[in-house]
Short mmCIF file of N, CA, C and O in Angstrom, two decimals:
data_model
loop_
_atom_site.label_atom_id
_atom_site.label_comp_id
_atom_site.label_asym_id
_atom_site.label_seq_id
_atom_site.Cartn_x
_atom_site.Cartn_y
_atom_site.Cartn_z
N MET O 19 107.63 97.80 44.08
CA MET O 19 107.19 99.07 44.60
C MET O 19 106.24 99.70 43.58
O MET O 19 106.50 99.67 42.39
N ARG O 20 105.17 100.29 44.07
CA ARG O 20 104.19 100.93 43.18
C ARG O 20 104.78 102.16 42.53
O ARG O 20 105.60 102.86 43.13
N PRO O 21 104.35 102.46 41.30
CA PRO O 21 104.88 103.64 40.60
C PRO O 21 104.61 104.95 41.33
O PRO O 21 105.43 105.86 41.28
N SER O 22 103.47 105.07 42.01
CA SER O 22 103.19 106.33 42.71
C SER O 22 104.16 106.54 43.87
O SER O 22 104.62 107.66 44.11
N LEU O 23 104.51 105.47 44.56
CA LEU O 23 105.47 105.59 45.66
C LEU O 23 106.86 105.88 45.11
O LEU O 23 107.60 106.69 45.67
N THR O 24 107.21 105.27 44.01
CA THR O 24 108.49 105.54 43.37
C THR O 24 108.56 106.99 42.92
O THR O 24 109.58 107.66 43.13
N GLY O 25 107.48 107.50 42.32
CA GLY O 25 107.45 108.89 41.90
C GLY O 25 107.58 109.85 43.07
O GLY O 25 108.26 110.87 42.98
N LEU O 26 106.93 109.52 44.18
CA LEU O 26 107.03 110.35 45.37
C LEU O 26 108.46 110.38 45.88
O LEU O 26 109.00 111.45 46.19
N LEU O 27 109.11 109.24 45.96
CA LEU O 27 110.48 109.18 46.44
C LEU O 27 111.45 109.91 45.52
O LEU O 27 112.34 110.62 45.99
N VAL O 28 111.25 109.76 44.21
CA VAL O 28 112.12 110.46 43.27
C VAL O 28 111.94 111.97 43.40
O VAL O 28 112.92 112.73 43.40
N GLY O 29 110.71 112.43 43.52
CA GLY O 29 110.46 113.86 43.69
C GLY O 29 111.09 114.40 44.96
O GLY O 29 111.68 115.49 44.97
N LEU O 30 111.01 113.64 46.04
CA LEU O 30 111.62 114.09 47.30
C LEU O 30 113.14 114.13 47.20
O LEU O 30 113.77 115.07 47.67
N VAL O 31 113.73 113.12 46.60
CA VAL O 31 115.19 113.09 46.46
C VAL O 31 115.67 114.23 45.56
O VAL O 31 116.67 114.90 45.87
N LEU O 32 114.97 114.48 44.45
CA LEU O 32 115.35 115.58 43.57
C LEU O 32 115.22 116.92 44.28
O LEU O 32 116.03 117.82 44.08
N GLY O 33 114.19 117.06 45.08
CA GLY O 33 114.01 118.30 45.83
C GLY O 33 115.13 118.52 46.83
O GLY O 33 115.64 119.63 46.99
N LEU O 34 115.53 117.46 47.52
CA LEU O 34 116.64 117.58 48.47
C LEU O 34 117.96 117.87 47.75
O LEU O 34 118.78 118.63 48.26
N ALA O 35 118.14 117.25 46.59
CA ALA O 35 119.38 117.50 45.85
C ALA O 35 119.40 118.91 45.28
O ALA O 35 120.46 119.53 45.18
N GLY O 36 118.24 119.44 44.88
CA GLY O 36 118.18 120.77 44.27
C GLY O 36 118.36 121.90 45.26
O GLY O 36 118.91 122.94 44.93
N ALA O 37 117.88 121.73 46.46
CA ALA O 37 117.96 122.81 47.45
C ALA O 37 118.07 122.20 48.83
O ALA O 37 117.24 121.37 49.22
N PHE O 38 119.10 122.55 49.56
CA PHE O 38 119.34 121.94 50.86
C PHE O 38 119.34 123.03 51.93
O PHE O 38 120.27 123.83 52.01
N GLY O 39 118.30 123.03 52.75
CA GLY O 39 118.24 123.95 53.88
C GLY O 39 117.24 125.07 53.71
O GLY O 39 116.96 125.52 52.62
N GLY O 40 116.66 125.49 54.82
CA GLY O 40 115.75 126.63 54.84
C GLY O 40 114.31 126.28 54.49
O GLY O 40 113.99 125.18 54.06
N PHE O 41 113.44 127.26 54.71
CA PHE O 41 112.01 127.06 54.47
C PHE O 41 111.72 126.95 52.97
O PHE O 41 110.84 126.20 52.56
N ASP O 42 112.46 127.70 52.16
CA ASP O 42 112.28 127.62 50.71
C ASP O 42 112.57 126.21 50.21
O ASP O 42 111.86 125.69 49.34
N ALA O 43 113.60 125.60 50.75
CA ALA O 43 113.93 124.23 50.36
C ALA O 43 112.83 123.27 50.79
O ALA O 43 112.48 122.34 50.06
N PHE O 44 112.25 123.49 51.96
CA PHE O 44 111.14 122.66 52.43
C PHE O 44 109.97 122.74 51.47
O PHE O 44 109.38 121.72 51.10
N LEU O 45 109.63 123.95 51.03
CA LEU O 45 108.52 124.11 50.08
C LEU O 45 108.84 123.46 48.74
O LEU O 45 107.97 122.83 48.13
N LEU O 46 110.07 123.60 48.28
CA LEU O 46 110.48 122.99 47.02
C LEU O 46 110.37 121.47 47.10
O LEU O 46 109.84 120.82 46.19
N VAL O 47 110.80 120.89 48.20
CA VAL O 47 110.71 119.44 48.38
C VAL O 47 109.26 119.00 48.43
O VAL O 47 108.88 117.98 47.84
N ALA O 48 108.42 119.75 49.11
CA ALA O 48 107.00 119.40 49.20
C ALA O 48 106.33 119.45 47.82
O ALA O 48 105.57 118.54 47.46
N VAL O 49 106.62 120.48 47.06
CA VAL O 49 106.01 120.61 45.72
C VAL O 49 106.52 119.52 44.79
O VAL O 49 105.72 118.88 44.09
N LEU O 50 107.82 119.28 44.77
CA LEU O 50 108.36 118.24 43.90
C LEU O 50 107.89 116.85 44.33
O LEU O 50 107.67 115.98 43.49
N GLY O 51 107.72 116.64 45.62
CA GLY O 51 107.17 115.36 46.09
C GLY O 51 105.75 115.17 45.62
O GLY O 51 105.36 114.07 45.19
N ALA O 52 104.94 116.23 45.68
CA ALA O 52 103.55 116.14 45.20
C ALA O 52 103.49 115.90 43.70
O ALA O 52 102.69 115.09 43.22
N VAL O 53 104.36 116.56 42.95
CA VAL O 53 104.41 116.36 41.50
C VAL O 53 104.83 114.93 41.19
O VAL O 53 104.22 114.27 40.33
N GLY O 54 105.82 114.43 41.87
CA GLY O 54 106.25 113.05 41.67
C GLY O 54 105.16 112.05 42.00
O GLY O 54 104.96 111.06 41.30
N PHE O 55 104.41 112.33 43.06
CA PHE O 55 103.31 111.45 43.44
C PHE O 55 102.22 111.47 42.37
O PHE O 55 101.68 110.42 42.00
N LEU O 56 101.88 112.64 41.85
CA LEU O 56 100.86 112.74 40.82
C LEU O 56 101.28 112.04 39.54
O LEU O 56 100.47 111.37 38.90
N VAL O 57 102.55 112.19 39.16
CA VAL O 57 103.04 111.50 37.97
C VAL O 57 102.95 109.98 38.17
O VAL O 57 102.56 109.25 37.28
N GLY O 58 103.29 109.53 39.35
CA GLY O 58 103.16 108.10 39.65
C GLY O 58 101.72 107.63 39.58
O GLY O 58 101.45 106.53 39.11
N GLN O 59 100.79 108.45 40.04
CA GLN O 59 99.37 108.09 39.96
C GLN O 59 98.90 108.00 38.51
O GLN O 59 98.11 107.14 38.16
N VAL O 60 99.40 108.90 37.66
CA VAL O 60 99.04 108.86 36.23
C VAL O 60 99.61 107.59 35.60
O VAL O 60 98.92 106.90 34.84
N VAL O 61 100.86 107.27 35.90
CA VAL O 61 101.48 106.07 35.35
C VAL O 61 100.74 104.82 35.81
O VAL O 61 100.55 103.88 35.05
N GLU O 62 100.28 104.83 37.06
CA GLU O 62 99.56 103.70 37.62
C GLU O 62 98.15 103.56 37.04
O GLU O 62 97.54 102.51 37.13
N GLY O 63 97.64 104.63 36.45
CA GLY O 63 96.31 104.59 35.85
C GLY O 63 95.20 105.03 36.79
O GLY O 63 94.02 104.89 36.47
N ARG O 64 95.54 105.58 37.91
CA ARG O 64 94.52 106.02 38.88
C ARG O 64 93.99 107.41 38.55
O ARG O 64 92.91 107.78 38.99
N ILE O 65 94.76 108.20 37.81
CA ILE O 65 94.34 109.53 37.38
C ILE O 65 94.36 109.54 35.86
O ILE O 65 95.34 109.16 35.24
N ASP O 66 93.25 109.98 35.24
CA ASP O 66 93.13 110.01 33.79
C ASP O 66 93.21 111.45 33.30
O ASP O 66 92.37 112.28 33.63
N LEU O 67 94.24 111.75 32.52
CA LEU O 67 94.44 113.10 32.00
C LEU O 67 94.07 113.21 30.53
O LEU O 67 94.34 114.23 29.90
N SER O 68 93.43 112.20 29.95
CA SER O 68 93.16 112.20 28.52
C SER O 68 92.23 113.34 28.12
O SER O 68 92.35 113.87 27.02
N SER O 69 91.32 113.75 28.98
CA SER O 69 90.42 114.86 28.62
C SER O 69 91.18 116.19 28.54
O SER O 69 90.76 117.10 27.84
N TYR O 70 92.30 116.31 29.25
CA TYR O 70 93.10 117.53 29.20
C TYR O 70 94.11 117.52 28.07
O TYR O 70 94.62 118.56 27.69
N LEU O 71 94.43 116.36 27.55
CA LEU O 71 95.49 116.22 26.54
C LEU O 71 94.98 115.99 25.13
O LEU O 71 95.74 115.64 24.25
N THR O 72 93.68 116.21 24.87
CA THR O 72 93.12 115.89 23.57
C THR O 72 93.13 117.05 22.59
O THR O 72 92.41 117.04 21.62
N GLY O 73 93.91 118.06 22.83
CA GLY O 73 93.99 119.18 21.89
C GLY O 73 92.87 120.16 22.05
O GLY O 73 92.83 120.92 22.99
N SER O 74 91.89 120.13 21.13
CA SER O 74 90.81 121.12 21.16
C SER O 74 89.77 120.80 22.21
O SER O 74 88.99 121.67 22.58
N GLY O 75 89.67 119.58 22.68
CA GLY O 75 88.70 119.23 23.69
C GLY O 75 87.29 119.19 23.18
O GLY O 75 86.33 119.27 23.95
N GLY O 76 87.09 119.09 21.87
CA GLY O 76 85.76 119.02 21.30
C GLY O 76 85.10 120.38 21.10
O GLY O 76 83.96 120.46 20.70
N ARG O 77 85.82 121.47 21.39
CA ARG O 77 85.27 122.82 21.21
C ARG O 77 85.63 123.35 19.84
O ARG O 77 86.70 123.10 19.31
N ARG O 78 84.74 124.12 19.25
CA ARG O 78 84.99 124.75 17.94
C ARG O 78 84.73 126.21 18.02
O ARG O 78 83.99 126.73 18.68
#
């Protein structure tokens, strides 16, 4: 299974475990699923965050 799909599934399961029922829970599951998917994309190498994680970013 690809890491992005695994991240999506983990985010959805954590969202369901954290809050069960109601519209607020739906939003929480959607947000955590998106975060899990993005983390999976970073692990897979499809999204590069190195420009955001370099400290000063070349500015002085």
